[in-house]
Each structure stands twice: as C-alpha cells, then as structure tokens.
Amino acid sequence: MGELIRPDFGQGQDTETAAKHEALSFFGQAAGYAIALVRDVDERGNAVLQVVVGLVDGTDAQAVATLPSTAAGEVDGTMIGTAVLKSFELIEAHGKTPQTQ
C-alpha cells in the first residue's frame, strides 16, 4: 500500500489510458467527485487494480492507489475506496467543493 497518493495527482491524465480501465466497483460520489475501483490492463496483458477519483462529470480521473490484481488487492482497494469516499463526504459536509472553471 505504498502507492496510495501519486505525486502528480490532479495534474491531468491521458484520456487514452483512461479508456483501458474496466470498472469493478463504484463506491459513490461526494463533494463533486466520483470514486471507483478499476482494473487496468496494459498492452502486454499485465493487470493492476486502481482506486480512481474523478470529477462527477467524468473528466480528469486520476488513480490515487495502485494495487496488484489479486483477491487481496481487491480487498485493499475496497478499503481504500471506501476511505476516500468517506473523506470526500466529510469535505462535502463542511461545504468545501471543487471550484468551477
């Protein structure tokens, strides 16, 4: 679980990469963000699980955690995704939402 928050989080993502993701679980949305667990398969067929956070409108999704594509990785991803959702729910409860551009 050392790869939870990437240093480049929030700096955009290649939309071609996002299209390779297979959604496994949708945890919910809060404070203008949606949180999901996806499986990402690269061009060599290697798979990883990622907890992804993105704006509700579907733009600017970012992986905030990368885990092995195993049963244990899925359990960890579910715990992480649930924790991220709860964090955004707390932010939303205090009136902090993303700025519109």
PDB file of N, CA and C in Angstrom:
ATOM      1  N   MET A   1       0.821  -1.194   0.000  1.00  0.00           N
ATOM      2  CA  MET A   1       0.000   0.000   0.000  1.00  0.00           C
ATOM      3  C   MET A   1       0.862   1.253   0.000  1.00  0.00           C
ATOM      4  N   GLY A   2       2.086   1.167  -0.489  1.00  0.00           N
ATOM      5  CA  GLY A   2       2.951   2.323  -0.508  1.00  0.00           C
ATOM      6  C   GLY A   2       2.618   3.322  -1.588  1.00  0.00           C
ATOM      7  N   GLU A   3       1.784   2.960  -2.550  1.00  0.00           N
ATOM      8  CA  GLU A   3       1.491   3.808  -3.707  1.00  0.00           C
ATOM      9  C   GLU A   3       0.080   4.369  -3.591  1.00  0.00           C
ATOM     10  N   LEU A   4      -0.251   4.997  -2.487  1.00  0.00           N
ATOM     11  CA  LEU A   4      -1.622   5.456  -2.296  1.00  0.00           C
ATOM     12  C   LEU A   4      -1.925   6.742  -3.042  1.00  0.00           C
ATOM     13  N   ILE A   5      -1.199   7.816  -2.774  1.00  0.00           N
ATOM     14  CA  ILE A   5      -1.447   9.077  -3.451  1.00  0.00           C
ATOM     15  C   ILE A   5      -0.248   9.383  -4.334  1.00  0.00           C
ATOM     16  N   ARG A   6      -0.497   9.496  -5.621  1.00  0.00           N
ATOM     17  CA  ARG A   6       0.592   9.774  -6.545  1.00  0.00           C
ATOM     18  C   ARG A   6       1.010  11.232  -6.451  1.00  0.00           C
ATOM     19  N   PRO A   7       2.306  11.513  -6.617  1.00  0.00           N
ATOM     20  CA  PRO A   7       2.775  12.896  -6.533  1.00  0.00           C
ATOM     21  C   PRO A   7       2.199  13.802  -7.612  1.00  0.00           C
ATOM     22  N   ASP A   8       1.766  13.230  -8.733  1.00  0.00           N
ATOM     23  CA  ASP A   8       1.212  14.042  -9.817  1.00  0.00           C
ATOM     24  C   ASP A   8      -0.316  14.088  -9.803  1.00  0.00           C
ATOM     25  N   PHE A   9      -0.947  13.700  -8.684  1.00  0.00           N
ATOM     26  CA  PHE A   9      -2.409  13.724  -8.594  1.00  0.00           C
ATOM     27  C   PHE A   9      -2.940  15.119  -8.891  1.00  0.00           C
ATOM     28  N   GLY A  10      -3.935  15.196  -9.739  1.00  0.00           N
ATOM     29  CA  GLY A  10      -4.559  16.469 -10.072  1.00  0.00           C
ATOM     30  C   GLY A  10      -3.908  17.182 -11.238  1.00  0.00           C
ATOM     31  N   GLN A  11      -2.917  16.572 -11.879  1.00  0.00           N
ATOM     32  CA  GLN A  11      -2.228  17.227 -12.979  1.00  0.00           C
ATOM     33  C   GLN A  11      -2.667  16.706 -14.338  1.00  0.00           C
ATOM     34  N   GLY A  12      -3.830  16.082 -14.409  1.00  0.00           N
ATOM     35  CA  GLY A  12      -4.357  15.616 -15.685  1.00  0.00           C
ATOM     36  C   GLY A  12      -3.964  14.179 -15.963  1.00  0.00           C
ATOM     37  N   GLN A  13      -4.649  13.582 -16.923  1.00  0.00           N
ATOM     38  CA  GLN A  13      -4.392  12.198 -17.288  1.00  0.00           C
ATOM     39  C   GLN A  13      -4.642  12.030 -18.774  1.00  0.00           C
ATOM     40  N   ASP A  14      -3.894  11.137 -19.367  1.00  0.00           N
ATOM     41  CA  ASP A  14      -4.066  10.808 -20.774  1.00  0.00           C
ATOM     42  C   ASP A  14      -5.407  10.094 -20.942  1.00  0.00           C
ATOM     43  N   THR A  15      -6.283  10.627 -21.791  1.00  0.00           N
ATOM     44  CA  THR A  15      -7.615  10.035 -21.942  1.00  0.00           C
ATOM     45  C   THR A  15      -7.554   8.661 -22.589  1.00  0.00           C
ATOM     46  N   GLU A  16      -6.519   8.359 -23.381  1.00  0.00           N
ATOM     47  CA  GLU A  16      -6.386   7.022 -23.951  1.00  0.00           C
ATOM     48  C   GLU A  16      -6.148   5.997 -22.857  1.00  0.00           C
ATOM     49  N   THR A  17      -5.370   6.351 -21.849  1.00  0.00           N
ATOM     50  CA  THR A  17      -5.125   5.446 -20.730  1.00  0.00           C
ATOM     51  C   THR A  17      -6.411   5.165 -19.980  1.00  0.00           C
ATOM     52  N   ALA A  18      -7.222   6.190 -19.745  1.00  0.00           N
ATOM     53  CA  ALA A  18      -8.469   6.021 -19.010  1.00  0.00           C
ATOM     54  C   ALA A  18      -9.402   5.049 -19.714  1.00  0.00           C
ATOM     55  N   ALA A  19      -9.369   4.998 -21.037  1.00  0.00           N
ATOM     56  CA  ALA A  19     -10.264   4.138 -21.797  1.00  0.00           C
ATOM     57  C   ALA A  19      -9.937   2.658 -21.619  1.00  0.00           C
ATOM     58  N   LYS A  20      -8.749   2.291 -21.103  1.00  0.00           N
ATOM     59  CA  LYS A  20      -8.345   0.900 -20.924  1.00  0.00           C
ATOM     60  C   LYS A  20      -8.826   0.319 -19.606  1.00  0.00           C
ATOM     61  N   HIS A  21      -9.491   1.093 -18.790  1.00  0.00           N
ATOM     62  CA  HIS A  21      -9.911   0.650 -17.465  1.00  0.00           C
ATOM     63  C   HIS A  21     -11.233  -0.104 -17.520  1.00  0.00           C
ATOM     64  N   GLU A  22     -11.316  -1.171 -16.740  1.00  0.00           N
ATOM     65  CA  GLU A  22     -12.551  -1.938 -16.575  1.00  0.00           C
ATOM     66  C   GLU A  22     -13.079  -1.665 -15.167  1.00  0.00           C
ATOM     67  N   ALA A  23     -14.264  -1.088 -15.065  1.00  0.00           N
ATOM     68  CA  ALA A  23     -14.823  -0.747 -13.755  1.00  0.00           C
ATOM     69  C   ALA A  23     -15.206  -2.025 -13.004  1.00  0.00           C
ATOM     70  N   LEU A  24     -14.782  -2.113 -11.741  1.00  0.00           N
ATOM     71  CA  LEU A  24     -15.128  -3.242 -10.884  1.00  0.00           C
ATOM     72  C   LEU A  24     -16.132  -2.849  -9.815  1.00  0.00           C
ATOM     73  N   SER A  25     -15.914  -1.704  -9.186  1.00  0.00           N
ATOM     74  CA  SER A  25     -16.799  -1.229  -8.119  1.00  0.00           C
ATOM     75  C   SER A  25     -16.913   0.282  -8.200  1.00  0.00           C
ATOM     76  N   PHE A  26     -18.117   0.773  -7.964  1.00  0.00           N
ATOM     77  CA  PHE A  26     -18.333   2.211  -7.853  1.00  0.00           C
ATOM     78  C   PHE A  26     -18.700   2.471  -6.401  1.00  0.00           C
ATOM     79  N   PHE A  27     -17.875   3.239  -5.700  1.00  0.00           N
ATOM     80  CA  PHE A  27     -18.091   3.474  -4.275  1.00  0.00           C
ATOM     81  C   PHE A  27     -19.105   4.578  -4.024  1.00  0.00           C
ATOM     82  N   GLY A  28     -19.188   5.542  -4.931  1.00  0.00           N
ATOM     83  CA  GLY A  28     -20.140   6.628  -4.769  1.00  0.00           C
ATOM     84  C   GLY A  28     -19.540   7.949  -5.186  1.00  0.00           C
ATOM     85  N   GLN A  29     -20.268   9.011  -4.883  1.00  0.00           N
ATOM     86  CA  GLN A  29     -19.787  10.345  -5.200  1.00  0.00           C
ATOM     87  C   GLN A  29     -20.098  11.294  -4.062  1.00  0.00           C
ATOM     88  N   ALA A  30     -19.194  12.257  -3.876  1.00  0.00           N
ATOM     89  CA  ALA A  30     -19.354  13.265  -2.836  1.00  0.00           C
ATOM     90  C   ALA A  30     -18.447  14.442  -3.172  1.00  0.00           C
ATOM     91  N   ALA A  31     -18.869  15.623  -2.785  1.00  0.00           N
ATOM     92  CA  ALA A  31     -18.102  16.857  -2.974  1.00  0.00           C
ATOM     93  C   ALA A  31     -17.715  17.084  -4.429  1.00  0.00           C
ATOM     94  N   GLY A  32     -18.523  16.593  -5.353  1.00  0.00           N
ATOM     95  CA  GLY A  32     -18.253  16.795  -6.770  1.00  0.00           C
ATOM     96  C   GLY A  32     -17.337  15.765  -7.400  1.00  0.00           C
ATOM     97  N   TYR A  33     -16.964  14.721  -6.641  1.00  0.00           N
ATOM     98  CA  TYR A  33     -16.056  13.691  -7.137  1.00  0.00           C
ATOM     99  C   TYR A  33     -16.713  12.320  -7.088  1.00  0.00           C
ATOM    100  N   ALA A  34     -16.316  11.442  -8.006  1.00  0.00           N
ATOM    101  CA  ALA A  34     -16.752  10.054  -8.029  1.00  0.00           C
ATOM    102  C   ALA A  34     -15.540   9.178  -7.730  1.00  0.00           C
ATOM    103  N   ILE A  35     -15.768   8.087  -6.996  1.00  0.00           N
ATOM    104  CA  ILE A  35     -14.689   7.197  -6.595  1.00  0.00           C
ATOM    105  C   ILE A  35     -15.036   5.781  -7.048  1.00  0.00           C
ATOM    106  N   ALA A  36     -14.063   5.099  -7.694  1.00  0.00           N
ATOM    107  CA  ALA A  36     -14.310   3.756  -8.212  1.00  0.00           C
ATOM    108  C   ALA A  36     -13.051   2.909  -8.120  1.00  0.00           C
ATOM    109  N   LEU A  37     -13.237   1.595  -8.201  1.00  0.00           N
ATOM    110  CA  LEU A  37     -12.139   0.638  -8.307  1.00  0.00           C
ATOM    111  C   LEU A  37     -12.178   0.094  -9.728  1.00  0.00           C
ATOM    112  N   VAL A  38     -11.048   0.150 -10.425  1.00  0.00           N
ATOM    113  CA  VAL A  38     -10.978  -0.314 -11.807  1.00  0.00           C
ATOM    114  C   VAL A  38      -9.802  -1.265 -11.982  1.00  0.00           C
ATOM    115  N   ARG A  39      -9.901  -2.093 -13.002  1.00  0.00           N
ATOM    116  CA  ARG A  39      -8.782  -2.945 -13.404  1.00  0.00           C
ATOM    117  C   ARG A  39      -8.198  -2.314 -14.664  1.00  0.00           C
ATOM    118  N   ASP A  40      -6.895  -2.126 -14.667  1.00  0.00           N
ATOM    119  CA  ASP A  40      -6.202  -1.542 -15.815  1.00  0.00           C
ATOM    120  C   ASP A  40      -5.292  -2.607 -16.399  1.00  0.00           C
ATOM    121  N   VAL A  41      -5.456  -2.880 -17.682  1.00  0.00           N
ATOM    122  CA  VAL A  41      -4.634  -3.875 -18.373  1.00  0.00           C
ATOM    123  C   VAL A  41      -3.770  -3.140 -19.389  1.00  0.00           C
ATOM    124  N   ASP A  42      -2.449  -3.334 -19.295  1.00  0.00           N
ATOM    125  CA  ASP A  42      -1.560  -2.659 -20.245  1.00  0.00           C
ATOM    126  C   ASP A  42      -1.481  -3.444 -21.552  1.00  0.00           C
ATOM    127  N   GLU A  43      -0.712  -2.914 -22.495  1.00  0.00           N
ATOM    128  CA  GLU A  43      -0.624  -3.525 -23.823  1.00  0.00           C
ATOM    129  C   GLU A  43       0.001  -4.921 -23.795  1.00  0.00           C
ATOM    130  N   ARG A  44       0.726  -5.282 -22.733  1.00  0.00           N
ATOM    131  CA  ARG A  44       1.318  -6.621 -22.605  1.00  0.00           C
ATOM    132  C   ARG A  44       0.401  -7.592 -21.882  1.00  0.00           C
ATOM    133  N   GLY A  45      -0.767  -7.137 -21.455  1.00  0.00           N
ATOM    134  CA  GLY A  45      -1.709  -8.000 -20.760  1.00  0.00           C
ATOM    135  C   GLY A  45      -1.541  -8.023 -19.256  1.00  0.00           C
ATOM    136  N   ASN A  46      -0.629  -7.215 -18.713  1.00  0.00           N
ATOM    137  CA  ASN A  46      -0.444  -7.130 -17.259  1.00  0.00           C
ATOM    138  C   ASN A  46      -1.549  -6.274 -16.661  1.00  0.00           C
ATOM    139  N   ALA A  47      -2.128  -6.758 -15.574  1.00  0.00           N
ATOM    140  CA  ALA A  47      -3.250  -6.040 -14.955  1.00  0.00           C
ATOM    141  C   ALA A  47      -2.879  -5.555 -13.558  1.00  0.00           C
ATOM    142  N   VAL A  48      -3.407  -4.387 -13.206  1.00  0.00           N
ATOM    143  CA  VAL A  48      -3.329  -3.859 -11.846  1.00  0.00           C
ATOM    144  C   VAL A  48      -4.707  -3.315 -11.499  1.00  0.00           C
ATOM    145  N   LEU A  49      -4.964  -3.182 -10.205  1.00  0.00           N
ATOM    146  CA  LEU A  49      -6.186  -2.541  -9.745  1.00  0.00           C
ATOM    147  C   LEU A  49      -5.843  -1.114  -9.354  1.00  0.00           C
ATOM    148  N   GLN A  50      -6.773  -0.193  -9.605  1.00  0.00           N
ATOM    149  CA  GLN A  50      -6.558   1.199  -9.238  1.00  0.00           C
ATOM    150  C   GLN A  50      -7.818   1.766  -8.604  1.00  0.00           C
ATOM    151  N   VAL A  51      -7.622   2.504  -7.518  1.00  0.00           N
ATOM    152  CA  VAL A  51      -8.702   3.314  -6.964  1.00  0.00           C
ATOM    153  C   VAL A  51      -8.601   4.642  -7.707  1.00  0.00           C
ATOM    154  N   VAL A  52      -9.695   5.035  -8.358  1.00  0.00           N
ATOM    155  CA  VAL A  52      -9.703   6.204  -9.222  1.00  0.00           C
ATOM    156  C   VAL A  52     -10.660   7.245  -8.661  1.00  0.00           C
ATOM    157  N   VAL A  53     -10.214   8.499  -8.662  1.00  0.00           N
ATOM    158  CA  VAL A  53     -11.035   9.635  -8.243  1.00  0.00           C
ATOM    159  C   VAL A  53     -11.131  10.580  -9.429  1.00  0.00           C
ATOM    160  N   GLY A  54     -12.342  11.002  -9.742  1.00  0.00           N
ATOM    161  CA  GLY A  54     -12.529  11.937 -10.844  1.00  0.00           C
ATOM    162  C   GLY A  54     -13.722  12.823 -10.600  1.00  0.00           C
ATOM    163  N   LEU A  55     -13.778  13.909 -11.342  1.00  0.00           N
ATOM    164  CA  LEU A  55     -14.940  14.782 -11.256  1.00  0.00           C
ATOM    165  C   LEU A  55     -16.190  14.018 -11.666  1.00  0.00           C
ATOM    166  N   VAL A  56     -17.312  14.353 -11.075  1.00  0.00           N
ATOM    167  CA  VAL A  56     -18.570  13.649 -11.343  1.00  0.00           C
ATOM    168  C   VAL A  56     -18.924  13.688 -12.823  1.00  0.00           C
ATOM    169  N   ASP A  57     -18.545  14.748 -13.522  1.00  0.00           N
ATOM    170  CA  ASP A  57     -18.877  14.846 -14.949  1.00  0.00           C
ATOM    171  C   ASP A  57     -18.034  13.905 -15.814  1.00  0.00           C
ATOM    172  N   GLY A  58     -17.141  13.133 -15.196  1.00  0.00           N
ATOM    173  CA  GLY A  58     -16.367  12.138 -15.936  1.00  0.00           C
ATOM    174  C   GLY A  58     -15.034  12.631 -16.451  1.00  0.00           C
ATOM    175  N   THR A  59     -14.681  13.867 -16.195  1.00  0.00           N
ATOM    176  CA  THR A  59     -13.406  14.393 -16.669  1.00  0.00           C
ATOM    177  C   THR A  59     -12.355  14.311 -15.572  1.00  0.00           C
ATOM    178  N   ASP A  60     -11.111  14.290 -15.983  1.00  0.00           N
ATOM    179  CA  ASP A  60      -9.962  14.400 -15.093  1.00  0.00           C
ATOM    180  C   ASP A  60      -9.918  13.329 -14.008  1.00  0.00           C
ATOM    181  N   ALA A  61     -10.094  12.075 -14.385  1.00  0.00           N
ATOM    182  CA  ALA A  61      -9.967  10.979 -13.424  1.00  0.00           C
ATOM    183  C   ALA A  61      -8.498  10.680 -13.175  1.00  0.00           C
ATOM    184  N   GLN A  62      -8.168  10.403 -11.918  1.00  0.00           N
ATOM    185  CA  GLN A  62      -6.795  10.104 -11.514  1.00  0.00           C
ATOM    186  C   GLN A  62      -6.771   8.881 -10.619  1.00  0.00           C
ATOM    187  N   ALA A  63      -5.762   8.032 -10.807  1.00  0.00           N
ATOM    188  CA  ALA A  63      -5.553   6.907  -9.899  1.00  0.00           C
ATOM    189  C   ALA A  63      -4.873   7.429  -8.639  1.00  0.00           C
ATOM    190  N   VAL A  64      -5.443   7.128  -7.486  1.00  0.00           N
ATOM    191  CA  VAL A  64      -4.844   7.538  -6.214  1.00  0.00           C
ATOM    192  C   VAL A  64      -4.236   6.353  -5.472  1.00  0.00           C
ATOM    193  N   ALA A  65      -4.510   5.139  -5.935  1.00  0.00           N
ATOM    194  CA  ALA A  65      -3.899   3.948  -5.355  1.00  0.00           C
ATOM    195  C   ALA A  65      -3.771   2.902  -6.452  1.00  0.00           C
ATOM    196  N   THR A  66      -2.631   2.216  -6.480  1.00  0.00           N
ATOM    197  CA  THR A  66      -2.396   1.134  -7.428  1.00  0.00           C
ATOM    198  C   THR A  66      -2.057  -0.109  -6.631  1.00  0.00           C
ATOM    199  N   LEU A  67      -2.759  -1.201  -6.955  1.00  0.00           N
ATOM    200  CA  LEU A  67      -2.646  -2.440  -6.187  1.00  0.00           C
ATOM    201  C   LEU A  67      -2.513  -3.619  -7.141  1.00  0.00           C
ATOM    202  N   PRO A  68      -1.992  -4.745  -6.657  1.00  0.00           N
ATOM    203  CA  PRO A  68      -1.927  -5.930  -7.515  1.00  0.00           C
ATOM    204  C   PRO A  68      -3.328  -6.437  -7.843  1.00  0.00           C
ATOM    205  N   SER A  69      -3.467  -7.003  -9.024  1.00  0.00           N
ATOM    206  CA  SER A  69      -4.760  -7.533  -9.460  1.00  0.00           C
ATOM    207  C   SER A  69      -4.945  -8.940  -8.886  1.00  0.00           C
ATOM    208  N   THR A  70      -5.197  -8.979  -7.570  1.00  0.00           N
ATOM    209  CA  THR A  70      -5.400 -10.230  -6.839  1.00  0.00           C
ATOM    210  C   THR A  70      -6.616 -10.049  -5.936  1.00  0.00           C
ATOM    211  N   ALA A  71      -7.039 -11.145  -5.319  1.00  0.00           N
ATOM    212  CA  ALA A  71      -8.159 -11.045  -4.372  1.00  0.00           C
ATOM    213  C   ALA A  71      -7.792 -10.122  -3.210  1.00  0.00           C
ATOM    214  N   ALA A  72      -6.558 -10.230  -2.711  1.00  0.00           N
ATOM    215  CA  ALA A  72      -6.115  -9.350  -1.623  1.00  0.00           C
ATOM    216  C   ALA A  72      -6.050  -7.896  -2.084  1.00  0.00           C
ATOM    217  N   GLY A  73      -5.615  -7.683  -3.315  1.00  0.00           N
ATOM    218  CA  GLY A  73      -5.584  -6.329  -3.858  1.00  0.00           C
ATOM    219  C   GLY A  73      -6.978  -5.739  -3.960  1.00  0.00           C
ATOM    220  N   GLU A  74      -7.951  -6.566  -4.313  1.00  0.00           N
ATOM    221  CA  GLU A  74      -9.334  -6.091  -4.400  1.00  0.00           C
ATOM    222  C   GLU A  74      -9.886  -5.721  -3.023  1.00  0.00           C
ATOM    223  N   VAL A  75      -9.545  -6.508  -2.008  1.00  0.00           N
ATOM    224  CA  VAL A  75      -9.973  -6.186  -0.642  1.00  0.00           C
ATOM    225  C   VAL A  75      -9.354  -4.859  -0.206  1.00  0.00           C
ATOM    226  N   ASP A  76      -8.038  -4.711  -0.441  1.00  0.00           N
ATOM    227  CA  ASP A  76      -7.370  -3.452  -0.087  1.00  0.00           C
ATOM    228  C   ASP A  76      -7.959  -2.280  -0.869  1.00  0.00           C
ATOM    229  N   GLY A  77      -8.226  -2.490  -2.152  1.00  0.00           N
ATOM    230  CA  GLY A  77      -8.808  -1.434  -2.980  1.00  0.00           C
ATOM    231  C   GLY A  77     -10.182  -1.016  -2.485  1.00  0.00           C
ATOM    232  N   THR A  78     -10.964  -1.967  -2.016  1.00  0.00           N
ATOM    233  CA  THR A  78     -12.283  -1.657  -1.469  1.00  0.00           C
ATOM    234  C   THR A  78     -12.155  -0.830  -0.190  1.00  0.00           C
ATOM    235  N   MET A  79     -11.204  -1.200   0.661  1.00  0.00           N
ATOM    236  CA  MET A  79     -11.000  -0.419   1.885  1.00  0.00           C
ATOM    237  C   MET A  79     -10.529   0.996   1.566  1.00  0.00           C
ATOM    238  N   ILE A  80      -9.604   1.122   0.629  1.00  0.00           N
ATOM    239  CA  ILE A  80      -9.090   2.437   0.251  1.00  0.00           C
ATOM    240  C   ILE A  80     -10.187   3.282  -0.388  1.00  0.00           C
ATOM    241  N   GLY A  81     -10.925   2.691  -1.324  1.00  0.00           N
ATOM    242  CA  GLY A  81     -12.003   3.426  -1.996  1.00  0.00           C
ATOM    243  C   GLY A  81     -13.064   3.906  -1.019  1.00  0.00           C
ATOM    244  N   THR A  82     -13.403   3.066  -0.065  1.00  0.00           N
ATOM    245  CA  THR A  82     -14.382   3.445   0.953  1.00  0.00           C
ATOM    246  C   THR A  82     -13.847   4.590   1.814  1.00  0.00           C
ATOM    247  N   ALA A  83     -12.572   4.535   2.169  1.00  0.00           N
ATOM    248  CA  ALA A  83     -11.961   5.601   2.979  1.00  0.00           C
ATOM    249  C   ALA A  83     -11.906   6.917   2.197  1.00  0.00           C
ATOM    250  N   VAL A  84     -11.578   6.845   0.912  1.00  0.00           N
ATOM    251  CA  VAL A  84     -11.536   8.059   0.087  1.00  0.00           C
ATOM    252  C   VAL A  84     -12.934   8.659  -0.014  1.00  0.00           C
ATOM    253  N   LEU A  85     -13.949   7.818  -0.239  1.00  0.00           N
ATOM    254  CA  LEU A  85     -15.324   8.316  -0.311  1.00  0.00           C
ATOM    255  C   LEU A  85     -15.719   8.989   0.993  1.00  0.00           C
ATOM    256  N   LYS A  86     -15.419   8.364   2.121  1.00  0.00           N
ATOM    257  CA  LYS A  86     -15.760   8.955   3.413  1.00  0.00           C
ATOM    258  C   LYS A  86     -15.070  10.303   3.592  1.00  0.00           C
ATOM    259  N   SER A  87     -13.830  10.408   3.143  1.00  0.00           N
ATOM    260  CA  SER A  87     -13.102  11.687   3.220  1.00  0.00           C
ATOM    261  C   SER A  87     -13.814  12.771   2.429  1.00  0.00           C
ATOM    262  N   PHE A  88     -14.249  12.452   1.222  1.00  0.00           N
ATOM    263  CA  PHE A  88     -14.962  13.433   0.407  1.00  0.00           C
ATOM    264  C   PHE A  88     -16.334  13.764   0.991  1.00  0.00           C
ATOM    265  N   GLU A  89     -16.987  12.779   1.627  1.00  0.00           N
ATOM    266  CA  GLU A  89     -18.257  13.060   2.292  1.00  0.00           C
ATOM    267  C   GLU A  89     -18.065  14.058   3.432  1.00  0.00           C
ATOM    268  N   LEU A  90     -16.966  13.917   4.169  1.00  0.00           N
ATOM    269  CA  LEU A  90     -16.668  14.869   5.246  1.00  0.00           C
ATOM    270  C   LEU A  90     -16.392  16.256   4.690  1.00  0.00           C
ATOM    271  N   ILE A  91     -15.652  16.323   3.595  1.00  0.00           N
ATOM    272  CA  ILE A  91     -15.388  17.613   2.944  1.00  0.00           C
ATOM    273  C   ILE A  91     -16.698  18.245   2.488  1.00  0.00           C
ATOM    274  N   GLU A  92     -17.563  17.438   1.877  1.00  0.00           N
ATOM    275  CA  GLU A  92     -18.856  17.935   1.398  1.00  0.00           C
ATOM    276  C   GLU A  92     -19.712  18.440   2.560  1.00  0.00           C
ATOM    277  N   ALA A  93     -19.669  17.751   3.685  1.00  0.00           N
ATOM    278  CA  ALA A  93     -20.473  18.139   4.844  1.00  0.00           C
ATOM    279  C   ALA A  93     -20.053  19.492   5.392  1.00  0.00           C
ATOM    280  N   HIS A  94     -18.818  19.884   5.132  1.00  0.00           N
ATOM    281  CA  HIS A  94     -18.319  21.168   5.611  1.00  0.00           C
ATOM    282  C   HIS A  94     -18.348  22.239   4.528  1.00  0.00           C
ATOM    283  N   GLY A  95     -19.030  21.948   3.413  1.00  0.00           N
ATOM    284  CA  GLY A  95     -19.234  22.955   2.372  1.00  0.00           C
ATOM    285  C   GLY A  95     -18.071  23.225   1.461  1.00  0.00           C
ATOM    286  N   LYS A  96     -17.096  22.333   1.383  1.00  0.00           N
ATOM    287  CA  LYS A  96     -15.946  22.523   0.501  1.00  0.00           C
ATOM    288  C   LYS A  96     -16.128  21.653  -0.737  1.00  0.00           C
ATOM    289  N   THR A  97     -16.336  22.274  -1.885  1.00  0.00           N
ATOM    290  CA  THR A  97     -16.497  21.543  -3.140  1.00  0.00           C
ATOM    291  C   THR A  97     -15.532  22.107  -4.161  1.00  0.00           C
ATOM    292  N   PRO A  98     -15.283  21.381  -5.278  1.00  0.00           N
ATOM    293  CA  PRO A  98     -14.334  21.866  -6.268  1.00  0.00           C
ATOM    294  C   PRO A  98     -14.793  23.196  -6.878  1.00  0.00           C
ATOM    295  N   GLN A  99     -13.838  24.039  -7.179  1.00  0.00           N
ATOM    296  CA  GLN A  99     -14.127  25.311  -7.824  1.00  0.00           C
ATOM    297  C   GLN A  99     -14.497  25.066  -9.277  1.00  0.00           C
ATOM    298  N   THR A 100     -15.527  25.726  -9.764  1.00  0.00           N
ATOM    299  CA  THR A 100     -15.875  25.601 -11.170  1.00  0.00           C
ATOM    300  C   THR A 100     -14.994  26.531 -11.975  1.00  0.00           C
ATOM    301  N   GLN A 101     -14.660  26.099 -13.185  1.00  0.00           N
ATOM    302  CA  GLN A 101     -13.781  26.908 -14.033  1.00  0.00           C
ATOM    303  C   GLN A 101     -14.573  27.723 -15.011  1.00  0.00           C
TER     304      GLN A 101
END
